[in-house]
Coordinates of C-alpha atoms (C1' of nucleotides) in Angstrom, one line a residue:
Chain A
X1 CA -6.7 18.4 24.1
X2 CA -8.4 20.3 26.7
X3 CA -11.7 21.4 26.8
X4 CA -10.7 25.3 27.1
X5 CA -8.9 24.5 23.5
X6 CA -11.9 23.0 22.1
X7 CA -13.4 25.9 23.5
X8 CA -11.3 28.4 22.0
X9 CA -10.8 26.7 18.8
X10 CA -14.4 26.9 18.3
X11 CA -14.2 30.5 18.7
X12 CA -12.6 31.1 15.6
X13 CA -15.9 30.0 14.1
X14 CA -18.9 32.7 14.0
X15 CA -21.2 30.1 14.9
X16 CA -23.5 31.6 11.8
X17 CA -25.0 29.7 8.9
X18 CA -24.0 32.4 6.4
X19 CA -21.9 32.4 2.9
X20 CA -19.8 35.4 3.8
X21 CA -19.4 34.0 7.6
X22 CA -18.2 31.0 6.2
X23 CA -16.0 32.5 3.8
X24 CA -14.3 34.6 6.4
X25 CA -13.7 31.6 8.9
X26 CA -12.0 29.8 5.5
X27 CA -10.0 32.7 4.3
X28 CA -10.5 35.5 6.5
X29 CA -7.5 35.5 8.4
X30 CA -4.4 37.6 8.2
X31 CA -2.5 37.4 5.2
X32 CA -5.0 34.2 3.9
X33 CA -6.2 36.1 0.7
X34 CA -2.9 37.3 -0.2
X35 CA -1.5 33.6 -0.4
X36 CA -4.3 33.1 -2.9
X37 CA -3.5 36.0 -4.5
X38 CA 0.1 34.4 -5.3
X39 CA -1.6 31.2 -5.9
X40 CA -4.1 32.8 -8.3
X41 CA -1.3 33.9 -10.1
X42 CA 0.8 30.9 -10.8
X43 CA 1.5 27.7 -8.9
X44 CA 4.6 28.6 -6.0
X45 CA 7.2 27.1 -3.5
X46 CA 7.4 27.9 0.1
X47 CA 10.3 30.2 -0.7
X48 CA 8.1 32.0 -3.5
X49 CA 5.7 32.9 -1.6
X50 CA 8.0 34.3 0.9
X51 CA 9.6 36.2 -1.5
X52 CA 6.2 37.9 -2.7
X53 CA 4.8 38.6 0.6
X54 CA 7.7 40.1 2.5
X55 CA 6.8 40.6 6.2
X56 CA 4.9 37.3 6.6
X57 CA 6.4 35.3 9.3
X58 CA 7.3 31.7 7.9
X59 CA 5.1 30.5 10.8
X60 CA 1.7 32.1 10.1
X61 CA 2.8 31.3 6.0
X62 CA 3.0 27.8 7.2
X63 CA -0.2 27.9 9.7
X64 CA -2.6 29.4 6.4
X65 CA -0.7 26.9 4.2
X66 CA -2.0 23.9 6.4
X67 CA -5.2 25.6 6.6
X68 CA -6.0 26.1 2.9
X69 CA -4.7 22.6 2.4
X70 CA -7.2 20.9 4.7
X71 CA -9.8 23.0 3.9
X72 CA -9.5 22.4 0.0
X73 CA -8.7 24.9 -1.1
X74 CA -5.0 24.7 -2.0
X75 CA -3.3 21.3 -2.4
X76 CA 0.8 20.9 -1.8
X77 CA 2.1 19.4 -4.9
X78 CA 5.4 17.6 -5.8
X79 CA 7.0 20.0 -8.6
X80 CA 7.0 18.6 -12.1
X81 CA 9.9 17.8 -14.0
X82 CA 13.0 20.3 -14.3
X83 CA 12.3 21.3 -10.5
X84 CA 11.7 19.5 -7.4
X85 CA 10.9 20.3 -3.9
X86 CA 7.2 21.7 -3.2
X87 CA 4.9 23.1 -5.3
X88 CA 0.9 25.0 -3.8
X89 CA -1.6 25.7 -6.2
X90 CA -5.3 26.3 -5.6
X91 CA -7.4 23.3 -6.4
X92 CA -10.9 23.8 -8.2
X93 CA -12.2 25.1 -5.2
X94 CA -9.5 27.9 -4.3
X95 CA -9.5 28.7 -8.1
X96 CA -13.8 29.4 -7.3
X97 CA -12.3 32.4 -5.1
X98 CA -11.1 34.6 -8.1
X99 CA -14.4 36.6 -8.4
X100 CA -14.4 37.6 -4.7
X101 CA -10.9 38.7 -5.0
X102 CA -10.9 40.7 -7.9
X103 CA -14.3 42.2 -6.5
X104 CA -12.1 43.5 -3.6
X105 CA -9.3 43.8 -5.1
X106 CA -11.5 46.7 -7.5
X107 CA -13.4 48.2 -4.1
X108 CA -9.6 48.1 -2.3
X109 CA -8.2 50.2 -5.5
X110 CA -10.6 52.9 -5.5
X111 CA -9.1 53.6 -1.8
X112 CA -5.9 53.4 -2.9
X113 CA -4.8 56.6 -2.8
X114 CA -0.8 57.6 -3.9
X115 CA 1.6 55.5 -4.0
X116 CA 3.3 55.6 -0.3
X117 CA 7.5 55.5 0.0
X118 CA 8.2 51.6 0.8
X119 CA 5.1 50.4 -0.6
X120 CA 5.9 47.3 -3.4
X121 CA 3.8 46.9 -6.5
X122 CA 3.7 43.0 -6.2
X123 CA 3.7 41.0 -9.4
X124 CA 0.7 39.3 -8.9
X125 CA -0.8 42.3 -8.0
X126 CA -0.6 43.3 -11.6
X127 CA -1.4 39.8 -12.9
X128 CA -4.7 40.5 -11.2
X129 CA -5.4 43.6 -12.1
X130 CA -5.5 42.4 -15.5
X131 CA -8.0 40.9 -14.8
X132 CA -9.5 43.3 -12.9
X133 CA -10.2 45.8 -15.8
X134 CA -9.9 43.4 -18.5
X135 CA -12.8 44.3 -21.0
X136 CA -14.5 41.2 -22.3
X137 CA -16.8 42.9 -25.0
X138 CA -13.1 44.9 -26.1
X139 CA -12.2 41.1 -26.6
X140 CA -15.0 39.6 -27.8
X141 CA -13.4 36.9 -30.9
X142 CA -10.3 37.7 -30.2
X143 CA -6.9 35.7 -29.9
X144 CA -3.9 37.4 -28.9
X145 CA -1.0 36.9 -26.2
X146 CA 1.0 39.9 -24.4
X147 CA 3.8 39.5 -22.3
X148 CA 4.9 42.5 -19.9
X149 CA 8.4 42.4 -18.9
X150 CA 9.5 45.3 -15.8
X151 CA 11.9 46.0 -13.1
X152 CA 13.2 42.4 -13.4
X153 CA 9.5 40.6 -13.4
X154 CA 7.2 39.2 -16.3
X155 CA 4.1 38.8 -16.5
X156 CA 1.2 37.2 -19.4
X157 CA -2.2 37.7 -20.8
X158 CA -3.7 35.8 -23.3
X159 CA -6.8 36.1 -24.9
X160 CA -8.1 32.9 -26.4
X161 CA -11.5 33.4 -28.1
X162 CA -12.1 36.7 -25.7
X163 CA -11.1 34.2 -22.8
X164 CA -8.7 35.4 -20.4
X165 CA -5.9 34.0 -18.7
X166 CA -3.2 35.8 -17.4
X167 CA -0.2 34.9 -14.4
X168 CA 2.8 35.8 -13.2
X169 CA 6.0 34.7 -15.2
X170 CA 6.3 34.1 -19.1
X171 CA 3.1 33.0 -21.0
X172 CA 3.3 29.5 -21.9
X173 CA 4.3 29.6 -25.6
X174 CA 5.5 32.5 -27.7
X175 CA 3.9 36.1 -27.1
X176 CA 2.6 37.9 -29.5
X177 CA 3.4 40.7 -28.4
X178 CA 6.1 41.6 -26.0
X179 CA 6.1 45.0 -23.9
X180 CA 9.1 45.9 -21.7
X181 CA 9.2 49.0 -19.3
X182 CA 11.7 50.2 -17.7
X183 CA 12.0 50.5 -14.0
X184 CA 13.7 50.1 -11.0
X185 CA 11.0 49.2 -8.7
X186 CA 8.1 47.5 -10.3
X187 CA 5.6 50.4 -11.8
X188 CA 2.2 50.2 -11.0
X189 CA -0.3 49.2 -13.3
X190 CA -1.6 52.7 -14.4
X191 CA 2.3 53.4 -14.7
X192 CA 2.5 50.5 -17.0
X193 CA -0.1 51.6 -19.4
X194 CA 0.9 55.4 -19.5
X195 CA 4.4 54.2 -20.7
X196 CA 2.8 52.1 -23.3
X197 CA 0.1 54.2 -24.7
X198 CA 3.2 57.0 -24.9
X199 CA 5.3 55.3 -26.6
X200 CA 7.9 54.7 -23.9
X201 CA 7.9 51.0 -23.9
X202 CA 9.9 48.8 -26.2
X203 CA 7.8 46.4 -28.4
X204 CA 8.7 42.9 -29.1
X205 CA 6.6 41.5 -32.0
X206 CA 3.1 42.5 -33.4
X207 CA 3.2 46.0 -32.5
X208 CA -0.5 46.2 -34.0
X209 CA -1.6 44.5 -30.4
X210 CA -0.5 47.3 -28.6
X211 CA -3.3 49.3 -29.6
X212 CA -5.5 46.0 -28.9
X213 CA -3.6 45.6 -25.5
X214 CA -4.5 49.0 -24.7
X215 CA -8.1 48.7 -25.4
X216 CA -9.0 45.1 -23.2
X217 CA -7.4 46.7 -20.6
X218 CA -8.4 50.0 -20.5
X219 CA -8.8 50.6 -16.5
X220 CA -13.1 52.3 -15.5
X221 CA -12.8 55.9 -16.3
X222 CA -11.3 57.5 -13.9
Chain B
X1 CA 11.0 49.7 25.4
X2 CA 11.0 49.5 21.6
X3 CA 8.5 52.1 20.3
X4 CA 10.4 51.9 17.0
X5 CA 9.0 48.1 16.5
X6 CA 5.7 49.6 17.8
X7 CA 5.7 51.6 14.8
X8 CA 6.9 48.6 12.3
X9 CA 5.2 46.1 13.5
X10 CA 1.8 46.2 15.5
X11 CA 0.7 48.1 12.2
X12 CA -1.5 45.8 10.3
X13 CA -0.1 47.3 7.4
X14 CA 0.4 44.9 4.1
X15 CA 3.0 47.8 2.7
X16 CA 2.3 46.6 -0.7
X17 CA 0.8 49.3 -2.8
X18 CA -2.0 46.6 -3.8
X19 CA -6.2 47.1 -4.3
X20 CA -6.7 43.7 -2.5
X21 CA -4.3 44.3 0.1
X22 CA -5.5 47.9 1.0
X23 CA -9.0 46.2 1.2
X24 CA -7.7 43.8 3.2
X25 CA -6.5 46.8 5.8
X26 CA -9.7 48.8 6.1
X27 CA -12.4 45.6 6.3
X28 CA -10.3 42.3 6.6
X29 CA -10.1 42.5 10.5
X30 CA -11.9 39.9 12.5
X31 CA -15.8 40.8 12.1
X32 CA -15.5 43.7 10.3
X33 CA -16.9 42.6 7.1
X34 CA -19.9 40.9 9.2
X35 CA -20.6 44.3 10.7
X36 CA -20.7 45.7 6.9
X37 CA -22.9 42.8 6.5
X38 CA -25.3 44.3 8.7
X39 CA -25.1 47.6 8.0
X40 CA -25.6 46.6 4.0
X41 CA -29.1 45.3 5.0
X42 CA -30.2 48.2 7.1
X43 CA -29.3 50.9 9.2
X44 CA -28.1 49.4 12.7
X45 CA -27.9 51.0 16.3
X46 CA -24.9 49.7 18.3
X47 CA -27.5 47.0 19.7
X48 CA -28.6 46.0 17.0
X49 CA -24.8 45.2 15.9
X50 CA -24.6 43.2 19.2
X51 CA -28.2 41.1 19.0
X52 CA -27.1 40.3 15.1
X53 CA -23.8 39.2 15.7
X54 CA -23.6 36.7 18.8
X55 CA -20.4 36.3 19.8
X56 CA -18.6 39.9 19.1
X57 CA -17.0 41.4 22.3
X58 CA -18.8 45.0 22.7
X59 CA -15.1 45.9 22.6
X60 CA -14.4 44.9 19.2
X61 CA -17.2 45.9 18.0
X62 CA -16.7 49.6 19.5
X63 CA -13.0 49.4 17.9
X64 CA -14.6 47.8 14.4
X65 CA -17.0 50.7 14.4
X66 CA -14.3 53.5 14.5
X67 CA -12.0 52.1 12.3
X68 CA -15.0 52.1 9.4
X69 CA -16.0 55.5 10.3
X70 CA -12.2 56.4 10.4
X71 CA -11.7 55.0 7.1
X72 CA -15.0 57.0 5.7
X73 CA -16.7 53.2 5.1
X74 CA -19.5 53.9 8.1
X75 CA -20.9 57.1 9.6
X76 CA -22.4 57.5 13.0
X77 CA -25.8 59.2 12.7
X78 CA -28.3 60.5 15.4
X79 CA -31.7 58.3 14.4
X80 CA -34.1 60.5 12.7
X81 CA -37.5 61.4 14.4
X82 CA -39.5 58.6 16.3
X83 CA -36.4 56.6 17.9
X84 CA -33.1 58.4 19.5
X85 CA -29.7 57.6 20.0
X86 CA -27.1 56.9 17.8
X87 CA -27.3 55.0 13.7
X88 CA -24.4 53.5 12.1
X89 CA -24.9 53.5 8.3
X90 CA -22.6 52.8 5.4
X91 CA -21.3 56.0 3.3
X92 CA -21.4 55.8 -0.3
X93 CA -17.5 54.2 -0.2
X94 CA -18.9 51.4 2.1
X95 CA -22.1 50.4 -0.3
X96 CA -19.4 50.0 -2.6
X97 CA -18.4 47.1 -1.0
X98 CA -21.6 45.4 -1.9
X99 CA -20.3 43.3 -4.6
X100 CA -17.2 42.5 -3.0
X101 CA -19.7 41.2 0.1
X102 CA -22.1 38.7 -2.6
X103 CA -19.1 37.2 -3.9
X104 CA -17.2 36.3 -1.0
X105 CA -20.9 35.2 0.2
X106 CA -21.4 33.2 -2.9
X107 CA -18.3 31.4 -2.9
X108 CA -18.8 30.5 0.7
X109 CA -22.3 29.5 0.0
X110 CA -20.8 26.4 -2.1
X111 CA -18.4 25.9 1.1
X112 CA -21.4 25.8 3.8
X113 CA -22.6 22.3 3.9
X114 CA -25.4 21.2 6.2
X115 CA -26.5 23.2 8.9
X116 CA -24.8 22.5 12.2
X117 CA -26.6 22.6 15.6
X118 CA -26.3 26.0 17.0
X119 CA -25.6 27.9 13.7
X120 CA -27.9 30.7 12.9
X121 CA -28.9 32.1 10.2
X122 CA -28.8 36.0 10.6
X123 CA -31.4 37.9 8.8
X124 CA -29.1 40.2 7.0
X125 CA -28.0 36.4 5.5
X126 CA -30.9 36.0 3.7
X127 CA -31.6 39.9 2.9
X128 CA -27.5 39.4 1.2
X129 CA -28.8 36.1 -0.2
X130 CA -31.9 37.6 -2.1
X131 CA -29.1 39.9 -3.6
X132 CA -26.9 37.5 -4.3
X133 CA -29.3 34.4 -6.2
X134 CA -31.3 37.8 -7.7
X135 CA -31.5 37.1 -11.4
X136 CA -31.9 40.4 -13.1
X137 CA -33.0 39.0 -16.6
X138 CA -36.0 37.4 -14.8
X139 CA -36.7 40.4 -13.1
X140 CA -36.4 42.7 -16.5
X141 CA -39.0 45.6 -16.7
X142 CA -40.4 44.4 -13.2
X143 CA -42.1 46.0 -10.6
X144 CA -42.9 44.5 -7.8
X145 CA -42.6 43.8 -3.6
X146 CA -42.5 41.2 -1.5
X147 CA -42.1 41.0 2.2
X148 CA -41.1 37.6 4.1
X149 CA -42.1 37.1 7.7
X150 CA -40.5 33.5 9.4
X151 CA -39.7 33.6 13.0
X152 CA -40.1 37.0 13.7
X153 CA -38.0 38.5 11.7
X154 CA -38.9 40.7 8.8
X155 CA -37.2 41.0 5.6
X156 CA -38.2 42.5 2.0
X157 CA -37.4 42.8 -1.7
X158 CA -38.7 45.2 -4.0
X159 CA -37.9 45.3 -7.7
X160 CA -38.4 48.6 -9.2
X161 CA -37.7 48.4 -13.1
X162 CA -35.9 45.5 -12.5
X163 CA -33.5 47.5 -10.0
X164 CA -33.8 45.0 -6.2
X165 CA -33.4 46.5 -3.1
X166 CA -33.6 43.9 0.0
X167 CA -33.2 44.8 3.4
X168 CA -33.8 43.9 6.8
X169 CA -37.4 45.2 8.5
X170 CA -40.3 46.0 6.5
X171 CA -40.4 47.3 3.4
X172 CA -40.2 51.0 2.5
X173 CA -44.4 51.1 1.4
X174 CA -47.2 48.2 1.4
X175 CA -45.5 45.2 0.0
X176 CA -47.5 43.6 -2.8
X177 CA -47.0 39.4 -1.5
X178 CA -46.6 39.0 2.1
X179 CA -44.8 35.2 2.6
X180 CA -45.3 33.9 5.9
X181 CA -43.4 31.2 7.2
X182 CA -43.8 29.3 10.2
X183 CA -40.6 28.0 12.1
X184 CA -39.2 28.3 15.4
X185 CA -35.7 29.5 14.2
X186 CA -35.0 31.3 11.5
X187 CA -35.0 29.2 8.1
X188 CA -32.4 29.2 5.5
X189 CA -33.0 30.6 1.6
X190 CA -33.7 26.8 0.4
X191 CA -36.3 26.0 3.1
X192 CA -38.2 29.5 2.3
X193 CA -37.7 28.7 -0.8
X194 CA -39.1 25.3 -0.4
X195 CA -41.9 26.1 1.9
X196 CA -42.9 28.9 -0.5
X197 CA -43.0 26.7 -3.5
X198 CA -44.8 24.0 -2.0
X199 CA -47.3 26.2 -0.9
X200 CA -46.3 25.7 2.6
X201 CA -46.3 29.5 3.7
X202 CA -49.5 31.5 4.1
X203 CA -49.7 34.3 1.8
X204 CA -51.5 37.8 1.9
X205 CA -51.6 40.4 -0.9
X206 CA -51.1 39.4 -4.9
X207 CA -50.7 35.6 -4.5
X208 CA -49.6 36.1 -8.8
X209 CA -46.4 37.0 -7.7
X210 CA -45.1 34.0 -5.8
X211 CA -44.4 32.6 -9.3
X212 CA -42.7 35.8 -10.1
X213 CA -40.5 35.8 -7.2
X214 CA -39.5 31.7 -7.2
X215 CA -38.4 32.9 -10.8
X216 CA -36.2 35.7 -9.9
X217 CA -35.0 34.6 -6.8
X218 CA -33.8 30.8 -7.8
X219 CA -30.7 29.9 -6.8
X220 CA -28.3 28.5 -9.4
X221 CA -28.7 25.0 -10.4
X222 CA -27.3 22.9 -7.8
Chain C
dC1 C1' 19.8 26.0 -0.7
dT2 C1' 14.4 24.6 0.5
dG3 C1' 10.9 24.0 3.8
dC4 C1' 9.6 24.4 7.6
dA5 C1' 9.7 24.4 13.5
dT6 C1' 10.6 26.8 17.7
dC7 C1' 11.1 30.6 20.8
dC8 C1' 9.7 35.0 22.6
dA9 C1' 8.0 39.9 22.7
dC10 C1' 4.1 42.0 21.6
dT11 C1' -0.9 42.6 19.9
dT12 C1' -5.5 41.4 19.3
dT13 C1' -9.4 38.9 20.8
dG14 C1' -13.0 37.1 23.8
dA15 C1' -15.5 37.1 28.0
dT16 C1' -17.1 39.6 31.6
dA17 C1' -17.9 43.5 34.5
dC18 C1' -19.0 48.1 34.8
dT19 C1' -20.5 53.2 33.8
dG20 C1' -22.7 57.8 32.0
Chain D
dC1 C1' -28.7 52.6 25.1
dA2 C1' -24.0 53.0 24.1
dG3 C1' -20.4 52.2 25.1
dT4 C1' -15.4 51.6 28.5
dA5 C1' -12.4 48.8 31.6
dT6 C1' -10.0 44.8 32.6
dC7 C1' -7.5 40.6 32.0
dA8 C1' -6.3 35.9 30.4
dA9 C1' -5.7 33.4 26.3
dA10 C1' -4.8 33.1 21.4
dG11 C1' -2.6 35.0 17.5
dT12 C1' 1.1 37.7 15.0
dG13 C1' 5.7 39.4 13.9
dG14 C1' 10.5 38.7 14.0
dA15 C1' 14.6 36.1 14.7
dT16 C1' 16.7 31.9 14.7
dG17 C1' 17.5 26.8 14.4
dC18 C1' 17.8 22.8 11.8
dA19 C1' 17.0 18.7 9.0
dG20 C1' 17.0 16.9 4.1

DNA sequence: CTGCATCCACTTTGATACTG
DNA sequence: CAGTATCAAAGTGGATGCAG
């Protein structure tokens, strides 16, 4: 191209040896961590990910798409079996991110403030906050699988010798435990446990875990 | 003239009720967690801001600047006694973002590769890197300072009951090891780390405390 | 349908110049 | 020292087009 392109392309380096400037130039742009917060969450399709981050233009979903793919992070798979079409899921590298999302994923939630009219609760959202206040000494031994069913969304966590895993959609195998609230919208996560710990949620299963449940995932004291 | 798309669209909302995304509003703009960078390694004047980050239009950083004092992450400080003039500092609510900073700064660390021609490394860098290799069971019951001087910059750790502080500068008090490195342009961590251990940089104060410090301030096995 | 590409209005950025 | 002003270029958001 020309050399005012080279220029310019440049320019969306910092031009800085630097873990955190490097970091930015890989996933710092608009909308780049919240693809790998639906990827973090469960492999998707184009259309999935339009569907979870509503107000993305399919052009700048395509542009970080192409860039997380050349840069490692996320690779574009062909969908396995029953499916077909296009599948992105973080490779080892993308999956390396999770700490530095769920660290700002914590700071971002202590300035969340109120709810505001129009703003979603978006599945993965809660698949990482899950994560987010899980409690791995709570856990410590244990084995146990919950599956949260809401406003038309599920999501899974399952604890596999205190090990966590947790995703948008139904665990793989049989939950223990399953815990469906009732909503319109999708409830936010404090919503989610409130209805539990009051009884207000239907239980599916060993209803022993709930207690459990609400013990790993006891959000900081507030 | 559509000021009703003004309103929809220039907004750099996410409008998802989400801890990552609302992160992702207040410091996920171009530079803006650089600028936290520096102000999480010491106090900065505007200036300073510019000489540390190469590259930022003044009018970028001016806009960065409000927006973290807008959003209560940075304050704008008249400099105490000897000096004049204006001091940006982070508030409580911005320190917060420390860990948020070393993991984004880890994970980009494995993403760095060599060192291109023309890449600097900033001295906040390696005042963030001291935080983020810090290994706190090394460091248990510790007390201790060090201060590393390489290309005329200035940076220091101090471990005070195994609690680090780094910064930028000297160090609050007589440090107890002064490591001197020579180099035209500032090093990175491994080559201070290298220089140090092979006995390569000139030391002044408690020479018992290299060992110390290549213990707590080892990088994970590569 | 899925998985993008293209067009266009508008915004943000980067580079430089300039001021109290 | 601590910013503002200006302007071209790149990026974003929104709508639409279109092939498989």
């Amino acid at each position: 191209m020309q050399l005012w392109y080279a220029k310019c392309m440049g320019s969306r380096d910092f031009r800085q040896y630097c873990g955190l400037a490097r970091a930015l130039e890989l996933v710092g742009e608009r909308w780049g961590l919240l693809v790998i917060r639906e990827l973090l969450a469960r492999p998707c399709r184009y259309t999935d990910l339009r569907e979870s981050l509503p107000g993305i233009p399919t052009n700048v979903l395509s542009a970080r798409l192409k860039e997380l793919e050349e840069a490692g992070i996320a690779e574009r798979l062909l969908a396995p079996a029953p499916q077909r079409g296009v599948v992105y899921a973080l490779t080892e590298a993308g999956r390396g991110l999770e700490p530095a999302v769920l660290a700002l994923a914590r700071w971002g939630s202590t300035q969340l403030g109120a709810q505001q009219p129009g703003e979603l609760v978006p599945a993965s959202t809660l698949a990482l906050t899950l994560r987010a206040v899980f409690n791995p000494d709570a856990a410590h031994g244990l084995n146990a699988s919950w599956e949260i069913r809401t406003a038309g969304i599920a999501l899974y966590a399952t604890v596999s010798d205190g090990q966590l895993a947790t995703g948008v959609g139904s665990a793989p195998g049989e939950p223990d435990l399953v815990i469906a609230v009732q909503a319109d919208e999708v409830p936010t996560f404090r919503e989610i446990l409130q209805a539990a710990g009051e009884g207000k949620a239907e239980l599916t299963g060993r209803q022993d875990l709930l207690a459990t449940f609400l013990r790993c995932f006891a959000p900081p004291r507030a």
